Coordinates of C-alpha atoms in Angstrom, one line a residue:
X7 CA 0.0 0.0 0.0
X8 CA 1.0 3.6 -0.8
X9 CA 0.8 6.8 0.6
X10 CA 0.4 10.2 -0.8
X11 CA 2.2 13.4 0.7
X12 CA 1.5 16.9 -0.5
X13 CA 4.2 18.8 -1.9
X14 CA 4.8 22.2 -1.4
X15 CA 3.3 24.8 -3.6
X16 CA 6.6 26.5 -5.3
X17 CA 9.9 25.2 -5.6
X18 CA 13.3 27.3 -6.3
X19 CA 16.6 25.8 -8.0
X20 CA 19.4 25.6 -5.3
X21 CA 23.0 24.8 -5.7
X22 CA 23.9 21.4 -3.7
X23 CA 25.9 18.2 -4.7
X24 CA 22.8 16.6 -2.9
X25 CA 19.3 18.7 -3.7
X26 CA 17.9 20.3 -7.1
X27 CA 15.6 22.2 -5.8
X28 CA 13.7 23.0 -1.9
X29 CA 10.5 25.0 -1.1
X30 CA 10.4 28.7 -2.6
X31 CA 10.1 30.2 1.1
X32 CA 12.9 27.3 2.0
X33 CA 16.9 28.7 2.3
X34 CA 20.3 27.5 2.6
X35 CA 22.7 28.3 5.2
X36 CA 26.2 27.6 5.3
X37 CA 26.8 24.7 8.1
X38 CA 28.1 27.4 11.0
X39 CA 25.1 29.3 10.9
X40 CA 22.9 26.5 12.1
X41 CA 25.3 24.2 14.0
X42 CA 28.0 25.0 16.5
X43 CA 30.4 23.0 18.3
X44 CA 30.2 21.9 21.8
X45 CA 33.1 21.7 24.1
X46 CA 32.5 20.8 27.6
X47 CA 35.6 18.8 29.5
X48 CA 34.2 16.4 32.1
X49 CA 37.5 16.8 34.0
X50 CA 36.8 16.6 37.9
X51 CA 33.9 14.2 37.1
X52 CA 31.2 16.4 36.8
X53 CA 29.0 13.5 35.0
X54 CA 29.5 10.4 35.6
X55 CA 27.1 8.6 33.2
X56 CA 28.1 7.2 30.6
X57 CA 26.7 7.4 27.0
X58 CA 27.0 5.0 23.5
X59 CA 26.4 5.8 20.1
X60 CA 24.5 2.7 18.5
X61 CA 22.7 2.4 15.4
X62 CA 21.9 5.7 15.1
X63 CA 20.4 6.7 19.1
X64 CA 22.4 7.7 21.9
X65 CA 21.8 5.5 24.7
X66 CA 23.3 4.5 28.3
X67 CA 25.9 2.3 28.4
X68 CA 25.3 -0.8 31.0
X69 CA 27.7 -0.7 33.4
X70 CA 28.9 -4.8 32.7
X71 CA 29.8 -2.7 29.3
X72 CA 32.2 -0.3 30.9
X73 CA 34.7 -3.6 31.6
X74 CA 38.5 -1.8 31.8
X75 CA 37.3 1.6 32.2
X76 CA 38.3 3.3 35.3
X77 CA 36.8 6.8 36.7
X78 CA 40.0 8.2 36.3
X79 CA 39.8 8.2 32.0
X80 CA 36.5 9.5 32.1
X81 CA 37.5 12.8 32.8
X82 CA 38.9 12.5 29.2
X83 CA 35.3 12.1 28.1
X84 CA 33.2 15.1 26.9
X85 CA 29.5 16.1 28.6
X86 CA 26.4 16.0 26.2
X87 CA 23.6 17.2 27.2
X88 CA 19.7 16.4 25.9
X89 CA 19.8 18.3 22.4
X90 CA 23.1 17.9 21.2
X91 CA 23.8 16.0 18.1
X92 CA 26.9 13.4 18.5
X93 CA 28.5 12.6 15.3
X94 CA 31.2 9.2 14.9
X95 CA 33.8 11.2 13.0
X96 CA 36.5 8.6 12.4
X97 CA 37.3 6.0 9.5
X98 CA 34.6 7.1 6.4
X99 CA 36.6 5.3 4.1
X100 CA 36.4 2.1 5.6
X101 CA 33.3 1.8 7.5
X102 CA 30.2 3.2 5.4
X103 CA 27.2 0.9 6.7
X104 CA 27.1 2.4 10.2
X105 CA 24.4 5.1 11.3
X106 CA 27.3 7.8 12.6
X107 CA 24.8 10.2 14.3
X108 CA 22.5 10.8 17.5
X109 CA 20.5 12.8 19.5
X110 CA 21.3 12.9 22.7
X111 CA 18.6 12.6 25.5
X112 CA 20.0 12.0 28.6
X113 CA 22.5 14.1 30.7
X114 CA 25.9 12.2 30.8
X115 CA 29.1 11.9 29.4
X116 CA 30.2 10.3 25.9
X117 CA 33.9 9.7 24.2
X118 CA 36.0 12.7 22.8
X119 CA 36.7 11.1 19.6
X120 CA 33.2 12.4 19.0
X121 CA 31.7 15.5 17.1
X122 CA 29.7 17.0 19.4
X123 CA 27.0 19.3 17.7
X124 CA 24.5 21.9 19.0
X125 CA 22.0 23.9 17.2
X126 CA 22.3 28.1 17.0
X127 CA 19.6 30.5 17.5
X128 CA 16.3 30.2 15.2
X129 CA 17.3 26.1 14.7
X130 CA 15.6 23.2 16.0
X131 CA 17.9 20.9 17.3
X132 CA 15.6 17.8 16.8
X133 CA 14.7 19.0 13.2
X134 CA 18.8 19.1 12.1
X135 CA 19.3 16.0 14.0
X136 CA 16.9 14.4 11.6
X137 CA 18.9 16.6 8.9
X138 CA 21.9 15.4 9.4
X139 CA 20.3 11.7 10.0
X140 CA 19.4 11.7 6.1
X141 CA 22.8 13.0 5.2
X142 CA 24.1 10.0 7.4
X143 CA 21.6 7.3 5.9
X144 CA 21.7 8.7 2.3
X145 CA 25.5 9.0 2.4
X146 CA 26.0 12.2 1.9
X147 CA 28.6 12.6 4.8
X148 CA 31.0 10.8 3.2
X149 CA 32.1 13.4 0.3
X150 CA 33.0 15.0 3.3
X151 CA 36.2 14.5 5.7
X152 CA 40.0 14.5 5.5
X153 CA 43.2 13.0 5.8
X154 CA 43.9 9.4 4.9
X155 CA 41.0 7.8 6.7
X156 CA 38.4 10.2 5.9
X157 CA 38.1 11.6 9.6
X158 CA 35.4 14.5 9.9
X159 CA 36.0 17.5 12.0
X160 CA 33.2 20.7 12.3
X161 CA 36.0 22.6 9.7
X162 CA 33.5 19.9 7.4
X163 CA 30.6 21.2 8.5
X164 CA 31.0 25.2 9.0
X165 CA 30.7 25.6 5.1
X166 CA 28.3 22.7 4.4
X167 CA 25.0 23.9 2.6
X168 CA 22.3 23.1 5.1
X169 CA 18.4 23.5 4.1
X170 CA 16.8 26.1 6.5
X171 CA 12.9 26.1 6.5
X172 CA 11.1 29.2 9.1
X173 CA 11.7 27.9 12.9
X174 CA 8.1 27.2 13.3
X175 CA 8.3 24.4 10.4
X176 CA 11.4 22.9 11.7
X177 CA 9.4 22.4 15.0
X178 CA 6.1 20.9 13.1
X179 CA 8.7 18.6 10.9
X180 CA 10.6 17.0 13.7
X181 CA 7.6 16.7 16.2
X182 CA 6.0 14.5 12.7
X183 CA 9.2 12.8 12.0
X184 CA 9.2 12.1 15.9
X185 CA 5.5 11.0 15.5
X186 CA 6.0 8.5 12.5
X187 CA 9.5 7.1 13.3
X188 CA 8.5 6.1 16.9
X189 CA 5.9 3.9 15.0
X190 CA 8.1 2.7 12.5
X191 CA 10.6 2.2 15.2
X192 CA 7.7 -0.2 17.4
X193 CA 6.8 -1.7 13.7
X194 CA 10.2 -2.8 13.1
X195 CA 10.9 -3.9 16.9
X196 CA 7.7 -6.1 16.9
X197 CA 9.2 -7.7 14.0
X198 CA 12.4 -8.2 15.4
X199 CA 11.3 -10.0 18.4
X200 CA 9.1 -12.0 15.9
X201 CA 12.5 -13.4 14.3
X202 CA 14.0 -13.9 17.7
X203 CA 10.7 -16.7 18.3
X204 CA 11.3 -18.5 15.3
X205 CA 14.7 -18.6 15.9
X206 CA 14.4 -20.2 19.5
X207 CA 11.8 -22.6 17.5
X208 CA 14.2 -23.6 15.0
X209 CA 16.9 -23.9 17.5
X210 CA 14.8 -26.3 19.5
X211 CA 13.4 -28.0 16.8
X212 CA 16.4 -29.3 15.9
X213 CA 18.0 -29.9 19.7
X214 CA 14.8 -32.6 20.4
X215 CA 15.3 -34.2 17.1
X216 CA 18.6 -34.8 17.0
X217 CA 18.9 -35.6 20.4
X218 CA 15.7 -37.5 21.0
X219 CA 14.6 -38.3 17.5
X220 CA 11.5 -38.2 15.6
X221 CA 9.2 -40.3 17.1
X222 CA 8.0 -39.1 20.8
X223 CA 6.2 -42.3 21.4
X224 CA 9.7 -44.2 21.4
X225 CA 10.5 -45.8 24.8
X226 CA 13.8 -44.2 26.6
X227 CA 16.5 -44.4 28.4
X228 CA 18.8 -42.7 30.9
X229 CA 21.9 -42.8 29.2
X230 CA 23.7 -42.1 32.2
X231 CA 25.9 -39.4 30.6
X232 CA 25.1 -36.0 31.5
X233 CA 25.3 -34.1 28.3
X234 CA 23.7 -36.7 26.5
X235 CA 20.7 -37.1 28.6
X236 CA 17.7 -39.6 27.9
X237 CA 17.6 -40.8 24.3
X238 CA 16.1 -43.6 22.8
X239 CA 16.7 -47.0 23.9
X240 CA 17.5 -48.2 20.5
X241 CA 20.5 -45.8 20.1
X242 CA 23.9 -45.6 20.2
X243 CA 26.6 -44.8 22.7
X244 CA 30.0 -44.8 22.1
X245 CA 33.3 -43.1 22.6
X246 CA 34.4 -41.3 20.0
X247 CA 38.0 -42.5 20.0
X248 CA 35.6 -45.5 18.7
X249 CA 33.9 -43.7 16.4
X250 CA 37.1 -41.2 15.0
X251 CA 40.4 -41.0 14.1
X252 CA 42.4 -38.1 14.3
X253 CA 44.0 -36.6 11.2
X254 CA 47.0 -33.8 11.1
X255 CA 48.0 -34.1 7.3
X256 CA 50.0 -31.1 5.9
X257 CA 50.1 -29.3 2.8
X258 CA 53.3 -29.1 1.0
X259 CA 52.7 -25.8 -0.8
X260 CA 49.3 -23.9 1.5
X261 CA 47.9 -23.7 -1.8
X262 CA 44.8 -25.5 -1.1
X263 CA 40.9 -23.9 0.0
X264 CA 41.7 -21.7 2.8
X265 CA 38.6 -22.6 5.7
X266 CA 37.7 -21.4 8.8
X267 CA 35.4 -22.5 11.8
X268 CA 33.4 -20.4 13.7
X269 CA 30.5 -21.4 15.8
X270 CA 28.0 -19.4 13.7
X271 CA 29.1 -20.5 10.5
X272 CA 31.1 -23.9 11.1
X273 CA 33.5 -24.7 8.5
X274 CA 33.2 -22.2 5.4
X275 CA 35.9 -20.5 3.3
X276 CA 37.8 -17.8 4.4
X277 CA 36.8 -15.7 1.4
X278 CA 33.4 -15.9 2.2
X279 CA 33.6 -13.6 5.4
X280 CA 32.8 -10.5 5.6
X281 CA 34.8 -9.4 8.7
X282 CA 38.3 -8.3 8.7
X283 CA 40.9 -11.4 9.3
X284 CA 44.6 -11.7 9.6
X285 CA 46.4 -13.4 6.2
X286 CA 49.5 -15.0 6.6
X287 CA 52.0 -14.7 4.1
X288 CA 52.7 -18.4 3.6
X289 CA 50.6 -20.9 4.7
X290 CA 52.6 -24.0 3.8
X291 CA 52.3 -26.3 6.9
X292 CA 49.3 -26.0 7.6
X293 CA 46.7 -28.8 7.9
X294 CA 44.6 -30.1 5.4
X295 CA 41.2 -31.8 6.1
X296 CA 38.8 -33.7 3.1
X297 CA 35.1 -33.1 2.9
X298 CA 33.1 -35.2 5.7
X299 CA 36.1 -34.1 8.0
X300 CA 35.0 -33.3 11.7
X301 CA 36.7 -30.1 12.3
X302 CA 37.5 -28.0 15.6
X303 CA 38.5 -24.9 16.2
X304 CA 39.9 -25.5 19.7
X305 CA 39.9 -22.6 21.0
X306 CA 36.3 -21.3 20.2
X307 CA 35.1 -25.1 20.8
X308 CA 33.5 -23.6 24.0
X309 CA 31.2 -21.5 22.0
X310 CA 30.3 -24.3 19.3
X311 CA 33.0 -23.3 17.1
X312 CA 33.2 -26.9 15.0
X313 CA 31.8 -28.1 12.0
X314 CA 32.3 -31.2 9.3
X315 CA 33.4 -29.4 6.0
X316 CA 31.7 -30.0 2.7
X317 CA 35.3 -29.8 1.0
X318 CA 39.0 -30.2 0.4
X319 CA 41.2 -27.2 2.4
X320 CA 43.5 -25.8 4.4
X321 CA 42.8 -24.6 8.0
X322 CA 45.0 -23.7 10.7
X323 CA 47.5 -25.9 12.6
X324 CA 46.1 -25.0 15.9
X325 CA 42.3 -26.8 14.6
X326 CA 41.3 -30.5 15.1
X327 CA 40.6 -32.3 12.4
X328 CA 38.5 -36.1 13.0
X329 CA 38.0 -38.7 10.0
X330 CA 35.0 -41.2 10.5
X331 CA 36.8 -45.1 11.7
X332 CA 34.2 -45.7 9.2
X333 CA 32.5 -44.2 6.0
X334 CA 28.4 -43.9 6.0
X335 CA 28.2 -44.0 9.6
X336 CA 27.4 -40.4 10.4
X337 CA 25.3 -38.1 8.1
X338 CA 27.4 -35.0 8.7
X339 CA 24.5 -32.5 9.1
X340 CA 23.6 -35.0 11.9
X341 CA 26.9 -34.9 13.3
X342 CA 27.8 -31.3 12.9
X343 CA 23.8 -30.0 14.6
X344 CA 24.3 -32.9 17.5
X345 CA 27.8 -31.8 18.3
X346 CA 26.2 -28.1 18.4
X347 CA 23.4 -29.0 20.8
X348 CA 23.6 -27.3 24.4
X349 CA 24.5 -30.7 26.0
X350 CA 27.6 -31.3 24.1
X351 CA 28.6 -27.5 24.1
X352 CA 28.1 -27.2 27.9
X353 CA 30.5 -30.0 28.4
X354 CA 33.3 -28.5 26.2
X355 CA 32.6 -25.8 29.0
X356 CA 33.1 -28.1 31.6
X357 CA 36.5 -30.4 30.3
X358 CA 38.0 -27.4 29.0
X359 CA 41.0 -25.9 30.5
X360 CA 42.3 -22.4 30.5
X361 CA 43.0 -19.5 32.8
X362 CA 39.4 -18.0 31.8
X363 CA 36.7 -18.5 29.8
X364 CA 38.0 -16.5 26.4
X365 CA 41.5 -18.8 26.8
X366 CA 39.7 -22.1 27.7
X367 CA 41.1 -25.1 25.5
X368 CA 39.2 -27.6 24.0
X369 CA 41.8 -30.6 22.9
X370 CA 41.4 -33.7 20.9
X371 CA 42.0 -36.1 23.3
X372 CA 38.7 -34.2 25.4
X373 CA 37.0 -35.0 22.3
X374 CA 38.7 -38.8 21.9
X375 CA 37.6 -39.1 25.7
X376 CA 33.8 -38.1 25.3
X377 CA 30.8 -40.0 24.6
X378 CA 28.6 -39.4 21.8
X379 CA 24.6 -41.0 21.7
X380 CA 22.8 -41.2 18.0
X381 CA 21.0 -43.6 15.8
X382 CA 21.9 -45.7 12.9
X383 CA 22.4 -44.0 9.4
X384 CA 18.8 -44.1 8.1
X385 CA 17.6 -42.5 11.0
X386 CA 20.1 -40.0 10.7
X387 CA 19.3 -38.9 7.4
X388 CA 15.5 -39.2 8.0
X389 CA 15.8 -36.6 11.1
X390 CA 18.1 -34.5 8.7
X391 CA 15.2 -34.2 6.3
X392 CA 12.4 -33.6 8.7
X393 CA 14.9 -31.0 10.2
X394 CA 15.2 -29.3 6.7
X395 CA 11.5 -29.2 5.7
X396 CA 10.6 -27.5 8.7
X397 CA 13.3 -25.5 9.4
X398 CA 13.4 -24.9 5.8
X399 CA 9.5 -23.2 6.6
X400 CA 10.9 -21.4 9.6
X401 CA 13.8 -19.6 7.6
X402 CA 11.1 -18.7 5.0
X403 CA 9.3 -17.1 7.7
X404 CA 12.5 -15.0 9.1
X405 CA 13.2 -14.3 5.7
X406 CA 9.8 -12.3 5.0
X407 CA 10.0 -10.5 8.3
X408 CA 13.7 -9.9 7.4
X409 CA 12.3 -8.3 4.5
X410 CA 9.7 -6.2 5.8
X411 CA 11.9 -5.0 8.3
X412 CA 14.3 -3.5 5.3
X413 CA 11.4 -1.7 4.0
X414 CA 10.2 -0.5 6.9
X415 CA 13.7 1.2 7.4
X416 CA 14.1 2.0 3.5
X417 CA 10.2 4.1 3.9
X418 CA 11.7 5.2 7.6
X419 CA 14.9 6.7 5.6
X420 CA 13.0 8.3 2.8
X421 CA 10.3 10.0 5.1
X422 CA 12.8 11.5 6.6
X423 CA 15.1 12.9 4.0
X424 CA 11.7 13.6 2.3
X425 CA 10.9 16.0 4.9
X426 CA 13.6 17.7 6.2
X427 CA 14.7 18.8 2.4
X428 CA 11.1 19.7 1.3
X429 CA 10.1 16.9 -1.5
X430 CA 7.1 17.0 0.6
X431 CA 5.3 18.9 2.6
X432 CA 4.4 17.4 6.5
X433 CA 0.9 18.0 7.7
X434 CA 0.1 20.9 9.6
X435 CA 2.6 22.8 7.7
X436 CA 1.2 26.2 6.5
X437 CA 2.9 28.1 3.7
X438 CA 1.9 30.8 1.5
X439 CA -0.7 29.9 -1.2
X440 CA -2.0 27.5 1.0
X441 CA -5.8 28.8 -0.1
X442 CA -5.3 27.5 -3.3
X443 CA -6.0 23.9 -3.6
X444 CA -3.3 21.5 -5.6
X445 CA -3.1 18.6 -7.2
X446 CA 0.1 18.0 -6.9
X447 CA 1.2 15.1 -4.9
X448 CA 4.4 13.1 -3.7
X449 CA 4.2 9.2 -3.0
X450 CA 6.1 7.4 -0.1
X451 CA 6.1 4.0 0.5
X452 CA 3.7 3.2 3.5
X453 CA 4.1 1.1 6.6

């Protein structure tokens, strides 16, 4: 469904890398007359709460958050105060996904690396927060900045051209943009939490199934091993020194696949993530592991980090790398969900050793040591496909919401850069040559 928005009823050509045109009675103001920058030092602690920038809102940072801060380096910090605009200045050329600005509500105190922005006489300080939003979401703060990283500083924003409607417009814009995005914001949050249900459904789906199989009528038994549980009385329950061997094959040359394990993704190429990782120069050495290969990543096996890879590769020297005693006994989406179930994670937990838990030490002989419970091949791979229909129906459902949720933030983005520039014209807005009834109207996408 679409809506309609009126649009003003003149328009005059303006001069800007990033508008053609705004309202007739609209102007432009270089950056300075609009914005100034705020300096206040926090040095004696004059606030001691603490504020984040995240995804576009200034919020409170949780105290379990402020883990090797001291009070001491907070008097390096800056104050903010309810109405100033924080802006992220640092690294444009390398990060351009994140939302790099924020109102602040709260009294507190927020890092110096920050811009920190207040509006001048005859401004709204909510309506250029919501200006400079659109510059942030449409990209328009990125011509901007200096030096090798792209940093911003206000020198980028004294001569910047910024769109200045009468004060008593700026106040009706921002109180509608506050108005429409609060219900976006709710729209998009109920969605969210929507996600986060079928998740946990999936999740669980696939915990009972390939730790208690398919068939809930199926007498029992205690298996006697606490991560394993009850399970069928029909199953399995072996060592898995019976069940694996362990491999540590080199390459020659480090030519091969390079793979990584992680506990979200489990064995997948190295080119295939997105994040920033370090590249040795040579990787000859290194061990190789052959598709069906049970792979750990030792020192993430405490968060789930394993996985049986679908191919040929090289992955680090530090990983463990298990070959079946036997072929065809394990389907190895059976084995790679089971050895991912909360069970078998929370007793990688409990064997592992390490000073704390983000050095803790899964090693093979743990895994040689531990006891693994499952059924027989055929019921493997019919549990696998029950799994995959209806998790299969589950990830449709996540992707639609998924969807939705990028359009409701696309229409959130375009209302507002729609508003604050004057392609439209908010309601309760009155202009000259109002008494004269138009025609002429702009469409938005619609919640």
């Amino acid at each position: 469904m679409n809506i309609y928005m009126q649009r003003h009823s003149k328009y005059k050509p303006v001069r800007s890398s990033y508008l053609c045109e705004i309202p007739e009675h609209w102007h432009i103001v270089p950056g300075f007359v609009a914005l100034r920058e705020n300096r206040r030092d926090n040095k004696g602690m004059k606030e001691r709460r603490v504020l984040s920038l995240s995804y576009g809102k200034i919020i409170v940072k949780p105290e379990e958050k402020l883990v090797g801060l001291v009070p001491e380096s907070f008097e390096t910090y800056q104050v903010a105060k309810p109405g100033d605009i924080i802006v992220r200045c640092t690294d444009l050329q390398n990060d351009k996904t994140s939302l790099r600005t924020g109102l602040v509500e709260d009294f507190g105190i927020i890092t110096s690396a920050y811009l920190n922005l207040a509006s001048n006489k005859g401004f709204s300080g909510r309506y250029l927060h919501y200006f400079l939003h659109s510059l942030d979401t449409t990209k328009v703060l990125y011509q901007l900045g200096t030096g090798l990283r792209q940093n911003l500083s206000y020198q980028d924003f004294k001569r910047f051209p910024v769109v200045s409607p009468p004060f008593a417009e700026q106040v009706i814009i921002a109180g509608f943009l506050d108005r429409k995005t609060i219900q976006i914001d709710k729209a998009i949050s109920v969605k969210e939490q929507q996600i986060t249900l079928l998740k946990e459904r999936k999740q669980i789906l696939i915990q009972n199934a390939v730790t208690r199989g398919l068939n809930s009528n199926a007498p029992m038994r205690d298996s006697g091993v606490e991560w394993i549980g009850e399970i069928p009385i029909h199953w399995s329950i072996k060592r898995a020194k019976y069940l694996f061997q362990e491999v540590d094959e080199r390459s020659p040359h480090g030519q091969e696949e390079l793979l990584s394990v992680s506990h979200m993704t489990g064995v997948t190429p190295r080119s295939e993530k997105s994040v920033s990782m370090f590249m040795a120069e040579d990787y000859t050495g290194s061990k190789t592991c052959q598709s069906g290969d049970l792979v750990f990543n030792i020192m993430w096996a405490w968060m789930g980090a394993l996985g049986v890879s679908d191919r040929s590769g090289i992955v680090s020297s530090s990983y463990g790398i298990f070959r079946q005693l036997k072929t065809q006994m394990f389907n190895s989406q059976y084995l790679e969900m089971l050895l991912k179930t909360i069970g078998y994670i929370e007793h990688y937990n409990k064997v592992s050793t390490g000073l704390h838990s983000s050095r803790l030490r899964f090693y093979s002989h743990m895994f040689m040591a531990m006891e693994i419970g499952y059924p027989d091949l055929e019921e493997q791979n019919t549990i696998v496909e029950h799994i995959n229909l209806e998790s299969g129906r589950l990830d449709k459902a996540v992707e639609i919401l998924s969807q939705q949720i990028t359009k409701l933030k696309e229409y959130k983005a375009t209302l507002i850069n729609s508003a604050v520039t004057g392609k439209v014209k908010v309601p309760g807005v009155v202009e000259p040559g109002d008494e004269v009834a138009r025609p002429d109207m702009q469409e938005l996408p619609a919640l």
